């Protein structure tokens, strides 16, 4: 069946922000008296607070988790958000999807405020048909909620008419739980082994590489 919509993750996929999130989480954990190697934090990037914090501090209660999430959000906004840049080719990839007659949906574990900032950064306000953020769901990736909610926004399209583009294993897992094929990008810093192991149907270096191969990729199907 022809693809009629593409669900894009944002952090690490369309904008180069994963390293900044690692630094912001490192500072937030430090305030809580916890210290982790940056590689361990990076391995959790792609999840929202509800999934990331318990993975590293499993004994922390819900109030503590929420406090860490708020600290991370404040640190990221104040110290790192303005340093985030769009990946080369990201805007043009969104535009290419629209020219192909597909709907563009941004489906991210980021907050609504961050998502809105990124839409401006990508100069994509006229390209995006719908959005889903962490504020719209009970659980973030790798739970299926974000992509399931996005599916509801493009109804009556079914999972076989949609492709996910993301950069983390958690994007791949969440898409798979919804029955959606997922294309992985290496731009978030995760290995092919992890991405393919989590269900990626193919892997590209970055948004620009996917754009170059658009017609032969699952997006051009």
PDB file of C-alpha atoms in Angstrom:
ATOM      1  CA  UNK A   1       0.000   0.000   0.000  1.00  0.00           C
ATOM      2  CA  UNK A   2       1.266   3.511  -0.825  1.00  0.00           C
ATOM      3  CA  UNK A   3       2.701   5.638   1.959  1.00  0.00           C
ATOM      4  CA  UNK A   4       0.451   8.602   2.750  1.00  0.00           C
ATOM      5  CA  UNK A   5       2.077  10.062   5.896  1.00  0.00           C
ATOM      6  CA  UNK A   6       5.517  10.251   7.489  1.00  0.00           C
ATOM      7  CA  UNK A   7       5.947  10.549  11.251  1.00  0.00           C
ATOM      8  CA  UNK A   8       9.200  12.324  12.132  1.00  0.00           C
ATOM      9  CA  UNK A   9      10.968  12.251  15.451  1.00  0.00           C
ATOM     10  CA  UNK A  10      12.771  15.568  15.995  1.00  0.00           C
ATOM     11  CA  UNK A  11      15.671  15.450  18.487  1.00  0.00           C
ATOM     12  CA  UNK A  12      18.609  13.737  16.811  1.00  0.00           C
ATOM     13  CA  UNK A  13      16.575  13.229  13.642  1.00  0.00           C
ATOM     14  CA  UNK A  14      15.773  16.701  12.314  1.00  0.00           C
ATOM     15  CA  UNK A  15      17.773  18.803  14.798  1.00  0.00           C
ATOM     16  CA  UNK A  16      21.215  18.182  16.307  1.00  0.00           C
ATOM     17  CA  UNK A  17      20.277  18.224  19.981  1.00  0.00           C
ATOM     18  CA  UNK A  18      21.131  14.857  21.541  1.00  0.00           C
ATOM     19  CA  UNK A  19      24.485  15.936  22.976  1.00  0.00           C
ATOM     20  CA  UNK A  20      22.896  19.041  24.487  1.00  0.00           C
ATOM     21  CA  UNK A  21      20.244  16.890  26.137  1.00  0.00           C
ATOM     22  CA  UNK A  22      22.967  14.676  27.596  1.00  0.00           C
ATOM     23  CA  UNK A  23      24.635  17.722  29.158  1.00  0.00           C
ATOM     24  CA  UNK A  24      21.342  19.054  30.515  1.00  0.00           C
ATOM     25  CA  UNK A  25      20.481  15.685  32.065  1.00  0.00           C
ATOM     26  CA  UNK A  26      23.977  15.431  33.534  1.00  0.00           C
ATOM     27  CA  UNK A  27      23.456  18.749  35.319  1.00  0.00           C
ATOM     28  CA  UNK A  28      19.957  17.819  36.462  1.00  0.00           C
ATOM     29  CA  UNK A  29      21.192  14.532  37.930  1.00  0.00           C
ATOM     30  CA  UNK A  30      24.046  16.364  39.656  1.00  0.00           C
ATOM     31  CA  UNK A  31      21.533  18.587  41.456  1.00  0.00           C
ATOM     32  CA  UNK A  32      19.919  15.390  42.736  1.00  0.00           C
ATOM     33  CA  UNK A  33      23.277  14.074  43.928  1.00  0.00           C
ATOM     34  CA  UNK A  34      23.594  11.476  41.163  1.00  0.00           C
ATOM     35  CA  UNK A  35      26.381  11.060  38.639  1.00  0.00           C
ATOM     36  CA  UNK A  36      26.431   8.972  35.464  1.00  0.00           C
ATOM     37  CA  UNK A  37      28.856   8.550  32.615  1.00  0.00           C
ATOM     38  CA  UNK A  38      27.665  10.595  29.658  1.00  0.00           C
ATOM     39  CA  UNK A  39      27.525   7.492  27.490  1.00  0.00           C
ATOM     40  CA  UNK A  40      24.971   5.967  29.873  1.00  0.00           C
ATOM     41  CA  UNK A  41      22.828   9.086  29.660  1.00  0.00           C
ATOM     42  CA  UNK A  42      23.144   9.155  25.876  1.00  0.00           C
ATOM     43  CA  UNK A  43      21.924   5.568  25.721  1.00  0.00           C
ATOM     44  CA  UNK A  44      18.617   6.775  27.209  1.00  0.00           C
ATOM     45  CA  UNK A  45      18.159   9.818  24.963  1.00  0.00           C
ATOM     46  CA  UNK A  46      14.975   9.516  22.954  1.00  0.00           C
ATOM     47  CA  UNK A  47      12.887   8.706  25.984  1.00  0.00           C
ATOM     48  CA  UNK A  48      10.844  11.244  27.924  1.00  0.00           C
ATOM     49  CA  UNK A  49      11.343  11.879  31.647  1.00  0.00           C
ATOM     50  CA  UNK A  50       8.875   9.128  32.560  1.00  0.00           C
ATOM     51  CA  UNK A  51      11.053   6.492  30.886  1.00  0.00           C
ATOM     52  CA  UNK A  52      14.561   7.973  31.095  1.00  0.00           C
ATOM     53  CA  UNK A  53      14.771   8.742  34.808  1.00  0.00           C
ATOM     54  CA  UNK A  54      13.570   5.315  36.063  1.00  0.00           C
ATOM     55  CA  UNK A  55      16.085   3.625  33.766  1.00  0.00           C
ATOM     56  CA  UNK A  56      18.927   5.349  35.635  1.00  0.00           C
ATOM     57  CA  UNK A  57      17.369   5.903  39.076  1.00  0.00           C
ATOM     58  CA  UNK A  58      14.890   3.047  39.457  1.00  0.00           C
ATOM     59  CA  UNK A  59      14.254   3.687  43.152  1.00  0.00           C
ATOM     60  CA  UNK A  60      13.298   7.348  42.747  1.00  0.00           C
ATOM     61  CA  UNK A  61       9.630   8.053  43.444  1.00  0.00           C
ATOM     62  CA  UNK A  62       7.283   9.784  41.009  1.00  0.00           C
ATOM     63  CA  UNK A  63       7.681  13.190  42.666  1.00  0.00           C
ATOM     64  CA  UNK A  64      11.445  12.934  42.354  1.00  0.00           C
ATOM     65  CA  UNK A  65      11.169  11.885  38.722  1.00  0.00           C
ATOM     66  CA  UNK A  66       8.975  14.870  37.925  1.00  0.00           C
ATOM     67  CA  UNK A  67      11.382  17.193  39.732  1.00  0.00           C
ATOM     68  CA  UNK A  68      14.314  15.920  37.701  1.00  0.00           C
ATOM     69  CA  UNK A  69      12.325  16.310  34.498  1.00  0.00           C
ATOM     70  CA  UNK A  70      11.511  19.921  35.333  1.00  0.00           C
ATOM     71  CA  UNK A  71      15.143  20.615  36.197  1.00  0.00           C
ATOM     72  CA  UNK A  72      16.301  19.106  32.912  1.00  0.00           C
ATOM     73  CA  UNK A  73      13.744  21.130  30.957  1.00  0.00           C
ATOM     74  CA  UNK A  74      14.773  24.384  32.630  1.00  0.00           C
ATOM     75  CA  UNK A  75      18.497  23.731  32.182  1.00  0.00           C
ATOM     76  CA  UNK A  76      18.052  22.724  28.560  1.00  0.00           C
ATOM     77  CA  UNK A  77      15.963  25.805  27.773  1.00  0.00           C
ATOM     78  CA  UNK A  78      18.281  28.273  29.476  1.00  0.00           C
ATOM     79  CA  UNK A  79      21.681  26.845  28.560  1.00  0.00           C
ATOM     80  CA  UNK A  80      21.357  24.677  25.472  1.00  0.00           C
ATOM     81  CA  UNK A  81      18.237  25.247  23.385  1.00  0.00           C
ATOM     82  CA  UNK A  82      19.595  28.223  21.471  1.00  0.00           C
ATOM     83  CA  UNK A  83      22.673  26.192  20.467  1.00  0.00           C
ATOM     84  CA  UNK A  84      20.591  23.534  18.718  1.00  0.00           C
ATOM     85  CA  UNK A  85      20.793  23.618  14.928  1.00  0.00           C
ATOM     86  CA  UNK A  86      18.728  21.929  12.253  1.00  0.00           C
ATOM     87  CA  UNK A  87      20.539  19.141  10.443  1.00  0.00           C
ATOM     88  CA  UNK A  88      21.483  19.900   6.825  1.00  0.00           C
ATOM     89  CA  UNK A  89      18.692  18.744   4.560  1.00  0.00           C
ATOM     90  CA  UNK A  90      16.083  18.499   7.335  1.00  0.00           C
ATOM     91  CA  UNK A  91      13.832  21.291   6.029  1.00  0.00           C
ATOM     92  CA  UNK A  92      14.217  20.053   2.464  1.00  0.00           C
ATOM     93  CA  UNK A  93      13.307  16.506   3.503  1.00  0.00           C
ATOM     94  CA  UNK A  94      10.058  17.726   5.047  1.00  0.00           C
ATOM     95  CA  UNK A  95       9.344  19.760   1.922  1.00  0.00           C
ATOM     96  CA  UNK A  96      10.059  16.732  -0.273  1.00  0.00           C
ATOM     97  CA  UNK A  97       7.589  14.628   1.697  1.00  0.00           C
ATOM     98  CA  UNK A  98       4.920  17.274   1.166  1.00  0.00           C
ATOM     99  CA  UNK A  99       5.672  17.529  -2.556  1.00  0.00           C
ATOM    100  CA  UNK A 100       5.223  13.778  -2.784  1.00  0.00           C
ATOM    101  CA  UNK A 101       1.697  14.195  -1.451  1.00  0.00           C
ATOM    102  CA  UNK A 102       2.368  12.708   1.979  1.00  0.00           C
ATOM    103  CA  UNK A 103       1.309  14.260   5.281  1.00  0.00           C
ATOM    104  CA  UNK A 104       4.111  15.485   7.551  1.00  0.00           C
ATOM    105  CA  UNK A 105       3.633  14.673  11.233  1.00  0.00           C
ATOM    106  CA  UNK A 106       6.115  15.545  13.993  1.00  0.00           C
ATOM    107  CA  UNK A 107       5.914  12.937  16.757  1.00  0.00           C
ATOM    108  CA  UNK A 108       8.371  13.667  19.550  1.00  0.00           C
ATOM    109  CA  UNK A 109       9.063  12.885  23.201  1.00  0.00           C
ATOM    110  CA  UNK A 110       9.935  16.583  23.585  1.00  0.00           C
ATOM    111  CA  UNK A 111       7.614  19.043  25.298  1.00  0.00           C
ATOM    112  CA  UNK A 112       5.110  21.081  23.318  1.00  0.00           C
ATOM    113  CA  UNK A 113       7.191  24.231  23.873  1.00  0.00           C
ATOM    114  CA  UNK A 114      10.373  22.601  22.546  1.00  0.00           C
ATOM    115  CA  UNK A 115       8.498  21.125  19.605  1.00  0.00           C
ATOM    116  CA  UNK A 116       7.136  24.547  18.673  1.00  0.00           C
ATOM    117  CA  UNK A 117      10.637  26.036  18.873  1.00  0.00           C
ATOM    118  CA  UNK A 118      11.954  23.342  16.553  1.00  0.00           C
ATOM    119  CA  UNK A 119       9.196  23.917  14.006  1.00  0.00           C
ATOM    120  CA  UNK A 120      10.386  27.506  13.787  1.00  0.00           C
ATOM    121  CA  UNK A 121      14.023  26.430  13.636  1.00  0.00           C
ATOM    122  CA  UNK A 122      13.184  24.113  10.736  1.00  0.00           C
ATOM    123  CA  UNK A 123      11.129  26.823   9.006  1.00  0.00           C
ATOM    124  CA  UNK A 124       8.421  24.185   8.764  1.00  0.00           C
ATOM    125  CA  UNK A 125       5.202  25.858   9.912  1.00  0.00           C
ATOM    126  CA  UNK A 126       3.756  25.578   6.409  1.00  0.00           C
ATOM    127  CA  UNK A 127       4.932  21.977   6.021  1.00  0.00           C
ATOM    128  CA  UNK A 128       3.639  20.269   9.163  1.00  0.00           C
ATOM    129  CA  UNK A 129       0.153  18.755   9.136  1.00  0.00           C
ATOM    130  CA  UNK A 130       0.023  17.550  12.756  1.00  0.00           C
ATOM    131  CA  UNK A 131       2.157  17.174  15.874  1.00  0.00           C
ATOM    132  CA  UNK A 132       2.308  14.953  18.936  1.00  0.00           C
ATOM    133  CA  UNK A 133       4.475  15.673  21.966  1.00  0.00           C
ATOM    134  CA  UNK A 134       5.162  14.250  25.416  1.00  0.00           C
ATOM    135  CA  UNK A 135       2.421  16.529  26.745  1.00  0.00           C
ATOM    136  CA  UNK A 136      -0.187  14.644  24.703  1.00  0.00           C
ATOM    137  CA  UNK A 137       0.434  11.144  26.054  1.00  0.00           C
ATOM    138  CA  UNK A 138       0.613   9.135  29.249  1.00  0.00           C
ATOM    139  CA  UNK A 139       3.875   7.401  28.370  1.00  0.00           C
ATOM    140  CA  UNK A 140       6.701   8.405  26.033  1.00  0.00           C
ATOM    141  CA  UNK A 141       8.849   6.240  23.778  1.00  0.00           C
ATOM    142  CA  UNK A 142       9.532   3.342  23.677  1.00  0.00           C
ATOM    143  CA  UNK A 143       5.855   3.033  24.664  1.00  0.00           C
ATOM    144  CA  UNK A 144       3.654   3.271  21.563  1.00  0.00           C
ATOM    145  CA  UNK A 145       1.534   6.194  22.825  1.00  0.00           C
ATOM    146  CA  UNK A 146       3.143   8.985  20.790  1.00  0.00           C
ATOM    147  CA  UNK A 147       2.848   7.195  17.454  1.00  0.00           C
ATOM    148  CA  UNK A 148      -0.564   5.771  18.348  1.00  0.00           C
ATOM    149  CA  UNK A 149      -1.787   9.305  19.056  1.00  0.00           C
ATOM    150  CA  UNK A 150      -0.259  10.491  15.782  1.00  0.00           C
ATOM    151  CA  UNK A 151      -2.113   7.720  13.950  1.00  0.00           C
ATOM    152  CA  UNK A 152      -5.334   9.055  15.395  1.00  0.00           C
ATOM    153  CA  UNK A 153      -4.536  12.469  13.948  1.00  0.00           C
ATOM    154  CA  UNK A 154      -4.184  11.087  10.413  1.00  0.00           C
ATOM    155  CA  UNK A 155      -7.197   8.758  10.580  1.00  0.00           C
ATOM    156  CA  UNK A 156      -8.465   6.898   8.658  1.00  0.00           C
ATOM    157  CA  UNK A 157      -4.918   6.040   7.557  1.00  0.00           C
ATOM    158  CA  UNK A 158      -3.668   2.706   8.847  1.00  0.00           C
ATOM    159  CA  UNK A 159      -0.185   1.693  10.063  1.00  0.00           C
ATOM    160  CA  UNK A 160       0.698   0.255   6.647  1.00  0.00           C
ATOM    161  CA  UNK A 161       0.191   3.701   5.090  1.00  0.00           C
ATOM    162  CA  UNK A 162       2.664   5.414   7.422  1.00  0.00           C
ATOM    163  CA  UNK A 163       6.455   5.416   7.896  1.00  0.00           C
ATOM    164  CA  UNK A 164       8.349   6.597  10.982  1.00  0.00           C
ATOM    165  CA  UNK A 165      11.731   8.344  10.699  1.00  0.00           C
ATOM    166  CA  UNK A 166      13.778   8.421  13.898  1.00  0.00           C
ATOM    167  CA  UNK A 167      17.273   8.176  15.328  1.00  0.00           C
ATOM    168  CA  UNK A 168      16.961   6.022  18.441  1.00  0.00           C
ATOM    169  CA  UNK A 169      16.090   2.399  19.184  1.00  0.00           C
ATOM    170  CA  UNK A 170      13.131   3.769  21.128  1.00  0.00           C
ATOM    171  CA  UNK A 171      11.636   5.286  17.984  1.00  0.00           C
ATOM    172  CA  UNK A 172      11.997   1.912  16.274  1.00  0.00           C
ATOM    173  CA  UNK A 173      10.427   0.023  19.199  1.00  0.00           C
ATOM    174  CA  UNK A 174       7.512   2.429  19.533  1.00  0.00           C
ATOM    175  CA  UNK A 175       6.799   2.283  15.807  1.00  0.00           C
ATOM    176  CA  UNK A 176       6.920  -1.513  15.815  1.00  0.00           C
ATOM    177  CA  UNK A 177       4.391  -1.676  18.647  1.00  0.00           C
ATOM    178  CA  UNK A 178       2.029   0.289  16.395  1.00  0.00           C
ATOM    179  CA  UNK A 179       2.713  -1.883  13.355  1.00  0.00           C
ATOM    180  CA  UNK A 180       4.481   0.979  11.559  1.00  0.00           C
ATOM    181  CA  UNK A 181       7.674   0.505   9.530  1.00  0.00           C
ATOM    182  CA  UNK A 182      10.551   2.674  10.771  1.00  0.00           C
ATOM    183  CA  UNK A 183      13.555   4.203   9.007  1.00  0.00           C
ATOM    184  CA  UNK A 184      16.552   4.967  11.219  1.00  0.00           C
ATOM    185  CA  UNK A 185      19.104   7.771  10.954  1.00  0.00           C
ATOM    186  CA  UNK A 186      22.598   7.506  12.440  1.00  0.00           C
ATOM    187  CA  UNK A 187      22.608  11.229  13.279  1.00  0.00           C
ATOM    188  CA  UNK A 188      21.560  10.577  16.877  1.00  0.00           C
ATOM    189  CA  UNK A 189      24.668   8.557  17.644  1.00  0.00           C
ATOM    190  CA  UNK A 190      23.182   5.069  17.965  1.00  0.00           C
ATOM    191  CA  UNK A 191      24.760   2.052  16.288  1.00  0.00           C
ATOM    192  CA  UNK A 192      23.298   0.172  13.350  1.00  0.00           C
ATOM    193  CA  UNK A 193      23.205  -2.914  15.554  1.00  0.00           C
ATOM    194  CA  UNK A 194      20.917  -1.233  18.066  1.00  0.00           C
ATOM    195  CA  UNK A 195      18.756   0.445  15.441  1.00  0.00           C
ATOM    196  CA  UNK A 196      18.248  -2.660  13.332  1.00  0.00           C
ATOM    197  CA  UNK A 197      17.872  -4.807  16.433  1.00  0.00           C
ATOM    198  CA  UNK A 198      15.037  -2.529  17.552  1.00  0.00           C
ATOM    199  CA  UNK A 199      13.253  -2.975  14.232  1.00  0.00           C
ATOM    200  CA  UNK A 200      14.582  -0.438  11.703  1.00  0.00           C
ATOM    201  CA  UNK A 201      13.828  -1.536   8.146  1.00  0.00           C
ATOM    202  CA  UNK A 202      16.809   0.455   6.841  1.00  0.00           C
ATOM    203  CA  UNK A 203      19.420   2.922   8.108  1.00  0.00           C
ATOM    204  CA  UNK A 204      20.686   6.180   6.599  1.00  0.00           C
ATOM    205  CA  UNK A 205      23.434   8.506   7.789  1.00  0.00           C
ATOM    206  CA  UNK A 206      21.194  11.531   8.252  1.00  0.00           C
ATOM    207  CA  UNK A 207      18.300  13.562   6.870  1.00  0.00           C
ATOM    208  CA  UNK A 208      20.324  14.676   3.854  1.00  0.00           C
ATOM    209  CA  UNK A 209      21.176  11.077   2.927  1.00  0.00           C
ATOM    210  CA  UNK A 210      17.550  10.048   3.201  1.00  0.00           C
ATOM    211  CA  UNK A 211      16.549  12.987   1.025  1.00  0.00           C
ATOM    212  CA  UNK A 212      19.094  11.974  -1.617  1.00  0.00           C
ATOM    213  CA  UNK A 213      17.612   8.473  -1.731  1.00  0.00           C
ATOM    214  CA  UNK A 214      14.003   9.554  -1.264  1.00  0.00           C
ATOM    215  CA  UNK A 215      12.504   7.848  -4.319  1.00  0.00           C
ATOM    216  CA  UNK A 216      14.094   4.480  -3.491  1.00  0.00           C
ATOM    217  CA  UNK A 217      13.475   4.734   0.253  1.00  0.00           C
ATOM    218  CA  UNK A 218      10.381   3.536   2.144  1.00  0.00           C
ATOM    219  CA  UNK A 219       9.194   7.172   2.145  1.00  0.00           C
ATOM    220  CA  UNK A 220       8.945   7.113  -1.644  1.00  0.00           C
ATOM    221  CA  UNK A 221       7.018   3.875  -1.773  1.00  0.00           C
TER     222      UNK A 221
END
